[in-house]
C-alpha positions as a LaTeX table, in Angstrom:
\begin{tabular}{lrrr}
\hline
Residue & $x$ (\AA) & $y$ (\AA) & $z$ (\AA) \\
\hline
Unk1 & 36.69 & $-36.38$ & $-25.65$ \\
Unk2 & 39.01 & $-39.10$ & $-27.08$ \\
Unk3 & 41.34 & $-36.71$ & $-29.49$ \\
Unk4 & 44.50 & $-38.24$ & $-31.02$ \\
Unk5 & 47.69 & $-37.75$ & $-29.01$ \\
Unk6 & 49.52 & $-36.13$ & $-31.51$ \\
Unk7 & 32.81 & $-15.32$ & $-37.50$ \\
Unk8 & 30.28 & $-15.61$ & $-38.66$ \\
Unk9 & 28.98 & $-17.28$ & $-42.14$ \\
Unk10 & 29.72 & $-14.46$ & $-45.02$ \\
Unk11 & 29.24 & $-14.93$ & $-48.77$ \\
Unk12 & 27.37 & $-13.02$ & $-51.87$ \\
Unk13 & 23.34 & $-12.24$ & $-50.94$ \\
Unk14 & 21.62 & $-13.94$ & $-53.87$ \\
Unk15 & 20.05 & $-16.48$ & $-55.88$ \\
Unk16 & 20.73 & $-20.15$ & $-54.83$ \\
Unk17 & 23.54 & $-21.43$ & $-56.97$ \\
Unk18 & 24.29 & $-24.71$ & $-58.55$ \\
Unk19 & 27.94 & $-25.86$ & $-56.61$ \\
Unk20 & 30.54 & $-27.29$ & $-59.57$ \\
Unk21 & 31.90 & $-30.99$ & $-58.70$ \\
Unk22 & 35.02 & $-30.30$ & $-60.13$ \\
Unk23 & 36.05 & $-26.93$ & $-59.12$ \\
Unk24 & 40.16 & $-27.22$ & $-58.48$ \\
Unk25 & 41.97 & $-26.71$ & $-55.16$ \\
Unk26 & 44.57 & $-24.44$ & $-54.78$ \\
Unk27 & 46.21 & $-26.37$ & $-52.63$ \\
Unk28 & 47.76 & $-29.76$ & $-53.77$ \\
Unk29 & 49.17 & $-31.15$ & $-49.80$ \\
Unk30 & 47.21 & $-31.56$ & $-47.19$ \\
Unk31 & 46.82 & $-34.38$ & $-44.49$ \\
Unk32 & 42.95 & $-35.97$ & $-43.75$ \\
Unk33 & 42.41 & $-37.06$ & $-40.10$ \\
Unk34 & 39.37 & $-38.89$ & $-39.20$ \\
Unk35 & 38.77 & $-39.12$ & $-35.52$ \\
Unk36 & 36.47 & $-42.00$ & $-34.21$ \\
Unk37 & 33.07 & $-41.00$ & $-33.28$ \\
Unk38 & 33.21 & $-39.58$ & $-29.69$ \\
Unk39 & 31.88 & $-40.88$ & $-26.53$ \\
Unk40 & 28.24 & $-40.17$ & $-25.45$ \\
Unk41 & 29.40 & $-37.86$ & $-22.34$ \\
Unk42 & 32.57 & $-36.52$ & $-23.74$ \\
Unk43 & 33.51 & $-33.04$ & $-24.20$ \\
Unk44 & 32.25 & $-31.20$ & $-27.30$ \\
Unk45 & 34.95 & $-28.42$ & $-26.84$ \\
Unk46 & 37.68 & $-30.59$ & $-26.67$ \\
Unk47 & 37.02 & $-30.77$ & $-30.33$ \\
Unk48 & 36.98 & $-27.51$ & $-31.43$ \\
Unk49 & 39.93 & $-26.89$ & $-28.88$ \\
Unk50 & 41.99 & $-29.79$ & $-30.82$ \\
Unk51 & 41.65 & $-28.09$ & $-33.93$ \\
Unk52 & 42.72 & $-24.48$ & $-32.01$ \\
Unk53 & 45.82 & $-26.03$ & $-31.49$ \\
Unk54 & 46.09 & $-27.36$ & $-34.77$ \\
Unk55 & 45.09 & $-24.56$ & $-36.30$ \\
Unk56 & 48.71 & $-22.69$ & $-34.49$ \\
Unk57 & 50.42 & $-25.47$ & $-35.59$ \\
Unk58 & 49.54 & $-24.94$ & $-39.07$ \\
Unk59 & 50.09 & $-21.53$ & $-38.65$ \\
Unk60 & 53.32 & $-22.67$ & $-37.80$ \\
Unk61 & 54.31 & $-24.66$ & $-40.80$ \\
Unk62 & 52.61 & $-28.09$ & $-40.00$ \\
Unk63 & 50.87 & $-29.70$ & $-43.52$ \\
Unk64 & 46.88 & $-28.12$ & $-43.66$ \\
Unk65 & 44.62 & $-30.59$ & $-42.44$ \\
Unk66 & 41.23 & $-31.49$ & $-43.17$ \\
Unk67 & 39.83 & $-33.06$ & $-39.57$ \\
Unk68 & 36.41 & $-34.94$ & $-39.38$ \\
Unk69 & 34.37 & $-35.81$ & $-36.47$ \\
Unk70 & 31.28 & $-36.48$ & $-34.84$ \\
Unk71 & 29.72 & $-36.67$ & $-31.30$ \\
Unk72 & 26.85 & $-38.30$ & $-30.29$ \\
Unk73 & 24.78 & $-35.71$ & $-28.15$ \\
Unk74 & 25.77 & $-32.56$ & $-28.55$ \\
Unk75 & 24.32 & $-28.97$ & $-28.59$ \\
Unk76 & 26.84 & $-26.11$ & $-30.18$ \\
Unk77 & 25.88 & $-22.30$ & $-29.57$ \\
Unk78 & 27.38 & $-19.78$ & $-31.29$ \\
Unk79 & 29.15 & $-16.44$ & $-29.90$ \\
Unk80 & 25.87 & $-14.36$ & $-30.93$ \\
Unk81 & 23.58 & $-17.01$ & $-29.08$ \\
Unk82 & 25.29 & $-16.71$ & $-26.26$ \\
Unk83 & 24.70 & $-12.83$ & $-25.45$ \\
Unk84 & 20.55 & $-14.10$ & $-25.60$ \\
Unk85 & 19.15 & $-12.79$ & $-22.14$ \\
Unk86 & 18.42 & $-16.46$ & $-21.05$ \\
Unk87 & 21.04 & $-18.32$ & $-22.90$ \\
Unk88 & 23.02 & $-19.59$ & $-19.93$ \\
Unk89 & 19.89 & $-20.92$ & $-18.43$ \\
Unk90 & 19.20 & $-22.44$ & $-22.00$ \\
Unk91 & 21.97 & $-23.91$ & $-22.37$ \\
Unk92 & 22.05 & $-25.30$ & $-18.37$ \\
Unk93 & 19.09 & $-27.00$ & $-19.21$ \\
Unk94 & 20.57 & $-28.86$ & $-22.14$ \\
Unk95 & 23.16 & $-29.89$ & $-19.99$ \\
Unk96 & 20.76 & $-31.45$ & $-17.78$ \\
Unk97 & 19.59 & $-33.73$ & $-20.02$ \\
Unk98 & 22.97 & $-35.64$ & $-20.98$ \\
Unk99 & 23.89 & $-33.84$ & $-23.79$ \\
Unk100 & 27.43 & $-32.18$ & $-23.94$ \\
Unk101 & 27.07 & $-28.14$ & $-24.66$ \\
Unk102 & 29.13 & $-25.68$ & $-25.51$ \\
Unk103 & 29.99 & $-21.80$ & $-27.22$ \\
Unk104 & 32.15 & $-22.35$ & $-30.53$ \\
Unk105 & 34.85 & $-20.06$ & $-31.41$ \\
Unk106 & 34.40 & $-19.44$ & $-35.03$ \\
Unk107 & 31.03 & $-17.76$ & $-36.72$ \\
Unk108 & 27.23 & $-19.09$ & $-37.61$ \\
Unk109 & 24.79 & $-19.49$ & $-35.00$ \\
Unk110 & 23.40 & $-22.89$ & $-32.56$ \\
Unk111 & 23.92 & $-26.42$ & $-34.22$ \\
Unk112 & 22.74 & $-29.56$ & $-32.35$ \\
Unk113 & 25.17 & $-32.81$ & $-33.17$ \\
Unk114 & 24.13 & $-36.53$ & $-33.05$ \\
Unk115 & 26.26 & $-39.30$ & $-34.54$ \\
Unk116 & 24.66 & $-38.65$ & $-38.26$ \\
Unk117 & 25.42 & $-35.08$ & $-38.19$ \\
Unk118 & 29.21 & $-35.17$ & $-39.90$ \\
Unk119 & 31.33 & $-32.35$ & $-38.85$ \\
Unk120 & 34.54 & $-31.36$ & $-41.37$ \\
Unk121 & 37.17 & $-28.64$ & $-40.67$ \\
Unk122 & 40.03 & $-27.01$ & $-42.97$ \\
Unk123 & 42.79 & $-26.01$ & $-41.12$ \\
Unk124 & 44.84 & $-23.63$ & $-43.60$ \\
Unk125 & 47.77 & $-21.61$ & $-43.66$ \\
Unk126 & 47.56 & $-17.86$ & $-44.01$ \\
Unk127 & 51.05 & $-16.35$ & $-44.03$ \\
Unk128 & 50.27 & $-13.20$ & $-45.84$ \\
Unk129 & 47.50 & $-12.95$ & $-43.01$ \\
Unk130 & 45.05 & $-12.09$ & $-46.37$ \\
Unk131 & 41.54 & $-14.43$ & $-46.88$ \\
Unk132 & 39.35 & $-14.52$ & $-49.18$ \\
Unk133 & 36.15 & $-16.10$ & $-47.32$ \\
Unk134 & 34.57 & $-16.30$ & $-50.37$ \\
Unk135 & 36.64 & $-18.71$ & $-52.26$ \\
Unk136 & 37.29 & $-20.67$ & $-49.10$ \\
Unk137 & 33.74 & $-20.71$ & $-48.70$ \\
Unk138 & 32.49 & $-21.67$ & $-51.96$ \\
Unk139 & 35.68 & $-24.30$ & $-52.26$ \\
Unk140 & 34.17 & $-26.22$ & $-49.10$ \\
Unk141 & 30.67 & $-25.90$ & $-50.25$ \\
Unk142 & 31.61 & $-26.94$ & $-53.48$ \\
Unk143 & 33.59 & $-30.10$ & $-51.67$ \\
Unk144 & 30.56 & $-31.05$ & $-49.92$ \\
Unk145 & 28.45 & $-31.48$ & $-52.92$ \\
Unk146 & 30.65 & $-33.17$ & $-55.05$ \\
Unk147 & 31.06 & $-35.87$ & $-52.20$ \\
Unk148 & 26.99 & $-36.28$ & $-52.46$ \\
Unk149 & 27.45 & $-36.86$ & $-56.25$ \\
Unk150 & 26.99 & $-40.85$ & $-55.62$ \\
Unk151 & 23.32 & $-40.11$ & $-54.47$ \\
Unk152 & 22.84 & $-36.92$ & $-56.24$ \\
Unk153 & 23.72 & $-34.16$ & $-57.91$ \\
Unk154 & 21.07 & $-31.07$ & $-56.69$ \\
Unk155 & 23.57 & $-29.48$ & $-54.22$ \\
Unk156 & 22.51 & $-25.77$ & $-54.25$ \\
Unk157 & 24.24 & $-23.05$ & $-52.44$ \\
Unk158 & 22.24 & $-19.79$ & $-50.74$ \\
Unk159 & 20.83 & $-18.82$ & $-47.60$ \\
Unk160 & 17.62 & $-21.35$ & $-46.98$ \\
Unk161 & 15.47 & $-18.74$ & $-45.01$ \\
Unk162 & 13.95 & $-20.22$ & $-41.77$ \\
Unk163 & 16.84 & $-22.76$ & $-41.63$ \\
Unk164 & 18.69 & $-22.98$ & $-38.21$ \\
Unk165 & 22.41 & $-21.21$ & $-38.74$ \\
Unk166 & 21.95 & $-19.63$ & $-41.33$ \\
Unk167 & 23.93 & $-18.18$ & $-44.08$ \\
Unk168 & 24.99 & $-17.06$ & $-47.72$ \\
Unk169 & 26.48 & $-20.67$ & $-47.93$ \\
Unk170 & 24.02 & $-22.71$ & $-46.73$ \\
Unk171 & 24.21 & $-26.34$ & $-49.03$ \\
Unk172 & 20.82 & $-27.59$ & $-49.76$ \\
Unk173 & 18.91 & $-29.86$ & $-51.93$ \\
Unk174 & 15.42 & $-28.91$ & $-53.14$ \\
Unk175 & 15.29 & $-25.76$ & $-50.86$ \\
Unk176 & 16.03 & $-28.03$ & $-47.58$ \\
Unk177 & 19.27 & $-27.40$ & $-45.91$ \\
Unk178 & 21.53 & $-30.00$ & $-44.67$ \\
Unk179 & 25.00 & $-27.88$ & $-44.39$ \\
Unk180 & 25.71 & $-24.65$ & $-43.35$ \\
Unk181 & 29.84 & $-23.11$ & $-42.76$ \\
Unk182 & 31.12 & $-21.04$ & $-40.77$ \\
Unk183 & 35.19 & $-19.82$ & $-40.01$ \\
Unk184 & 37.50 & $-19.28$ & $-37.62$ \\
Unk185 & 40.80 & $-16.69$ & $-38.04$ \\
Unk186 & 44.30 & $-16.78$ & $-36.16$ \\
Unk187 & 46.73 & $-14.68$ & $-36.65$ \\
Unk188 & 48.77 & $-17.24$ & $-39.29$ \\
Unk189 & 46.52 & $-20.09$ & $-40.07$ \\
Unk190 & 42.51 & $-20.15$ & $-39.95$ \\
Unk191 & 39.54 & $-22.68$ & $-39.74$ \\
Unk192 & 36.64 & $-23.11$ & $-42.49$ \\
Unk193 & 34.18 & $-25.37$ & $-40.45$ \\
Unk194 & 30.76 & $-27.07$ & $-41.87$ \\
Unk195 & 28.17 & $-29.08$ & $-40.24$ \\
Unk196 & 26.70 & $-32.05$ & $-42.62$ \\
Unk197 & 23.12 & $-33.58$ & $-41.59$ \\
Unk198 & 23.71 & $-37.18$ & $-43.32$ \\
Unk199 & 20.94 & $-39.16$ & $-40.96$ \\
Unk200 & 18.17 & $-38.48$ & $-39.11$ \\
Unk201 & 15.17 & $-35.86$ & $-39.23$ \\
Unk202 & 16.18 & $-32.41$ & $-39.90$ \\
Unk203 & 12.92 & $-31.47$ & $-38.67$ \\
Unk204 & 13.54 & $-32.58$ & $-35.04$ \\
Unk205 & 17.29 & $-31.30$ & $-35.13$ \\
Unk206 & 15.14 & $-27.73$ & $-36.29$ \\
Unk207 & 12.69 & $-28.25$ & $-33.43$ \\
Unk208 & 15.55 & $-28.74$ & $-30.76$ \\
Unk209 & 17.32 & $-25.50$ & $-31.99$ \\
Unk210 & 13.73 & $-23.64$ & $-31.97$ \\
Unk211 & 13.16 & $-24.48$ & $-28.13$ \\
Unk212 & 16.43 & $-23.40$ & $-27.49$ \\
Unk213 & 16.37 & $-20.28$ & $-28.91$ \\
Unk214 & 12.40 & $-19.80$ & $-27.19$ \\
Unk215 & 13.90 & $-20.19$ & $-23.98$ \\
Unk216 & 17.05 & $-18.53$ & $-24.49$ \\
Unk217 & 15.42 & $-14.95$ & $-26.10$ \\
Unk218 & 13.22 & $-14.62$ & $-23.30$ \\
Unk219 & 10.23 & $-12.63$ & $-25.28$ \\
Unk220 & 13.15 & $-10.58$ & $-27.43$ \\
Unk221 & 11.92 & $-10.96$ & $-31.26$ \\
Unk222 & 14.80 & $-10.18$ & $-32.73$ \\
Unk223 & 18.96 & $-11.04$ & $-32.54$ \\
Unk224 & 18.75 & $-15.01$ & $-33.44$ \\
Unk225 & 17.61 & $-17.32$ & $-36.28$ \\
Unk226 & 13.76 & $-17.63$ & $-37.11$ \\
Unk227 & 13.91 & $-21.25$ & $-36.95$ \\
Unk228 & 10.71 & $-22.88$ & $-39.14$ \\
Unk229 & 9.49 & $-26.71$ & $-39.75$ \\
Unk230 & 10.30 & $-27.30$ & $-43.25$ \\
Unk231 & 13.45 & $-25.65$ & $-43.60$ \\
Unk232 & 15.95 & $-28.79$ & $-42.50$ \\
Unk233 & 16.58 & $-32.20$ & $-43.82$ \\
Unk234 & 19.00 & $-34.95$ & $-43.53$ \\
Unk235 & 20.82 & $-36.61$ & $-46.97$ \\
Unk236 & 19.37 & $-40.00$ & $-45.97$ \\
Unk237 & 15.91 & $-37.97$ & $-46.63$ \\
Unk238 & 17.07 & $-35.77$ & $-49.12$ \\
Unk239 & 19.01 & $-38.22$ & $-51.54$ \\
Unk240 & 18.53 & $-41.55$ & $-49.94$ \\
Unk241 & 22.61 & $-42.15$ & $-48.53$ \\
Unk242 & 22.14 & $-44.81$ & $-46.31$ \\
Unk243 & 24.74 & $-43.47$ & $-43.36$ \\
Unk244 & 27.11 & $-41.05$ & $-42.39$ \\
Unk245 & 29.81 & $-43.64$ & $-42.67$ \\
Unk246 & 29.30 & $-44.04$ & $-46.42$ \\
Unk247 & 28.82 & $-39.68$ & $-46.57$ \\
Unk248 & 32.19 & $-39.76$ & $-44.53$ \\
Unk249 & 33.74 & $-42.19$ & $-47.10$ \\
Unk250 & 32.91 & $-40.07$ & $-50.27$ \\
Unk251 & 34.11 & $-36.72$ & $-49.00$ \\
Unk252 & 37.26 & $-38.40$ & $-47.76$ \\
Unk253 & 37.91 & $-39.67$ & $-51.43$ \\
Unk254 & 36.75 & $-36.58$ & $-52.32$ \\
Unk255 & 39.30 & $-35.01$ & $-50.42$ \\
Unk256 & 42.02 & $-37.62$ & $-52.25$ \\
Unk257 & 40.85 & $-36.35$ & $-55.46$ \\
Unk258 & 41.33 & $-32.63$ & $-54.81$ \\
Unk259 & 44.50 & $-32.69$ & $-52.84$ \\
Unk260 & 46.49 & $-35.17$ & $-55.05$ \\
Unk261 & 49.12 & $-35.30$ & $-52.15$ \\
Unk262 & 46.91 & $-35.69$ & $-49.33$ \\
Unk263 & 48.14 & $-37.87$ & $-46.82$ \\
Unk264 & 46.25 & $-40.14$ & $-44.61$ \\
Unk265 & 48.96 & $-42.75$ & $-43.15$ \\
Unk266 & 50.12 & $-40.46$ & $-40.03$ \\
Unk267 & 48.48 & $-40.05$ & $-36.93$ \\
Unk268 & 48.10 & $-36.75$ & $-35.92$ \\
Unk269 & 49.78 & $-35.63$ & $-32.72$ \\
Unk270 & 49.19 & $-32.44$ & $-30.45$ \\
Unk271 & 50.29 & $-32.34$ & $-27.09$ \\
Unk272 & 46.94 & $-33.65$ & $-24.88$ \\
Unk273 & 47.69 & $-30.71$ & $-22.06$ \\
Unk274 & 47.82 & $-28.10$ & $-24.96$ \\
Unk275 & 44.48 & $-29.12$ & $-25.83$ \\
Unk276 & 43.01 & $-29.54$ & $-22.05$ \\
Unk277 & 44.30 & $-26.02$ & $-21.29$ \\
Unk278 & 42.91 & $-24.47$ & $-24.54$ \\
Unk279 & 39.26 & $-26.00$ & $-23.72$ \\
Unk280 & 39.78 & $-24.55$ & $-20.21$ \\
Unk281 & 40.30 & $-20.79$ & $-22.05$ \\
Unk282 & 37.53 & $-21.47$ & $-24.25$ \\
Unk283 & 35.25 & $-22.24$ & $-21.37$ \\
Unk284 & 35.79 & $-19.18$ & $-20.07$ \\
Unk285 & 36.28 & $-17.09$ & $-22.57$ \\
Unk286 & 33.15 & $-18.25$ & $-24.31$ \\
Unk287 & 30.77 & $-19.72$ & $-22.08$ \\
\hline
\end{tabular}
């Protein structure tokens, strides 16, 4: 991975919700970083490695930052995934294909990534070491949706059953899911993570994560996501927005909107054998 030199999903069980496109942030400061789509090849850890570190430094003082990126091939397992019977032979056979694979840190289940899926992380402080993963929940759900307010305004939030990583905060339009969120905790600081399907088929992104989890359960019928056709669907299919470059553009003046002193103008710099050596722990630690 190119970076810059510089738990699962929780919520209230319910109805499907309409998500408000003006709910306020209680934050006002907070700096956006964009990094440029990934090579095909490159490391998908290195992302979520990048953000471990930043996630310390924010924990540390450094402004909250709102990080989006995307990869080109990748396939993302969660912790539960991996304790499948056959989910390191899975997985393997991913990797054999040319697509980059790897165990995520924070919560929700397997998530495969091509350049239309849009990923966006908050890093925030938590000094009083107290969350409320409901409110940070619902505020990025609720960010989401009001950057698809130039194509529509249907955003729903609730679990979309038969959806691949699933959970209370799963962001749909007309019962089809196209985000789900998940979170990661450190001691000081912690991660609210979302996956955003802007092009493509959410069909075939279903189908992948189906076979995956066939081969990985090995005959068990229970411990992973039911994953059914007709349960996934991309925004360009949903609401018609023509790429994830114009999706990427509304949530980051989305972002500008919310944070009034969000900054965009420095590059963001953690040391590059910080993040090598946290991949390496991750690596082994998770996969």
């Amino acid at each position: 991975m190119s970076v810059p030199l510089n738990s699962d999903n929780t919520g209230q069980p319910g109805a499907e919700q309409a998500l408000p496109s003006n709910s306020s942030s209680r934050l006002h400061r907070i700096q956006i970083w964009e990094t440029p789509l990934l090579r095909y090849g490159s490391s998908v850890l290195e992302a979520f490695a990048w953000e471990e570190v930043m996630c310390r430094r924010v924990g540390e003082g450094h402004l909250p930052v709102a990080h989006i990126w995307r990869h080109p091939d990748a396939f993302v397992a969660g912790l539960r995934d991996r304790r499948l019977p056959k989910a390191v032979e899975a997985m393997e056979g991913i990797r054999t294909q040319g697509t980059a694979v790897c165990v995520r840190p924070s919560g929700g289940a397997a998530v495969p990534l091509h350049p239309g899926v849009v990923n966006i992380s908050l890093i925030l402080p938590n000094p009083a070491r107290a969350i409320n993963i409901h409110d940070d929940f619902r505020e990025m759900a609720a960010l989401i949706a009001e950057s698809l307010t130039p194509w529509s305004n249907q955003a729903r939030t609730g679990e979309i059953e038969g959806a691949f990583c699933p959970g209370d905060y799963d962001v749909s339009v007309g019962g089809l899911k196209f985000c789900g969120i998940a979170q990661r905790r450190q001691a000081k600081a912690y991660i609210i993570t979302a996956f955003i399907i802007v092009e493509g088929q959410g069909d075939k992104l279903a189908a992948d994560v189906r076979k995956f989890y066939q081969h990985a359960a090995d005959g068990l019928q229970e411990g992973y996501p039911d994953v059914r056709p007709g349960t996934m669907a991309s925004l360009q299919e949903l609401a018609g927005v023509p790429s994830a470059a114009a999706y990427t553009a509304s949530l980051v003046r989305t972002l500008r909107n919310r944070y009034p002193m969000a900054e965009t103008e420095h590059v963001l710099s953690v040391d590059r054998e910080a993040v090598r050596q946290t991949a390496e722990q991750m690596k082994l630690r998770y996969d």
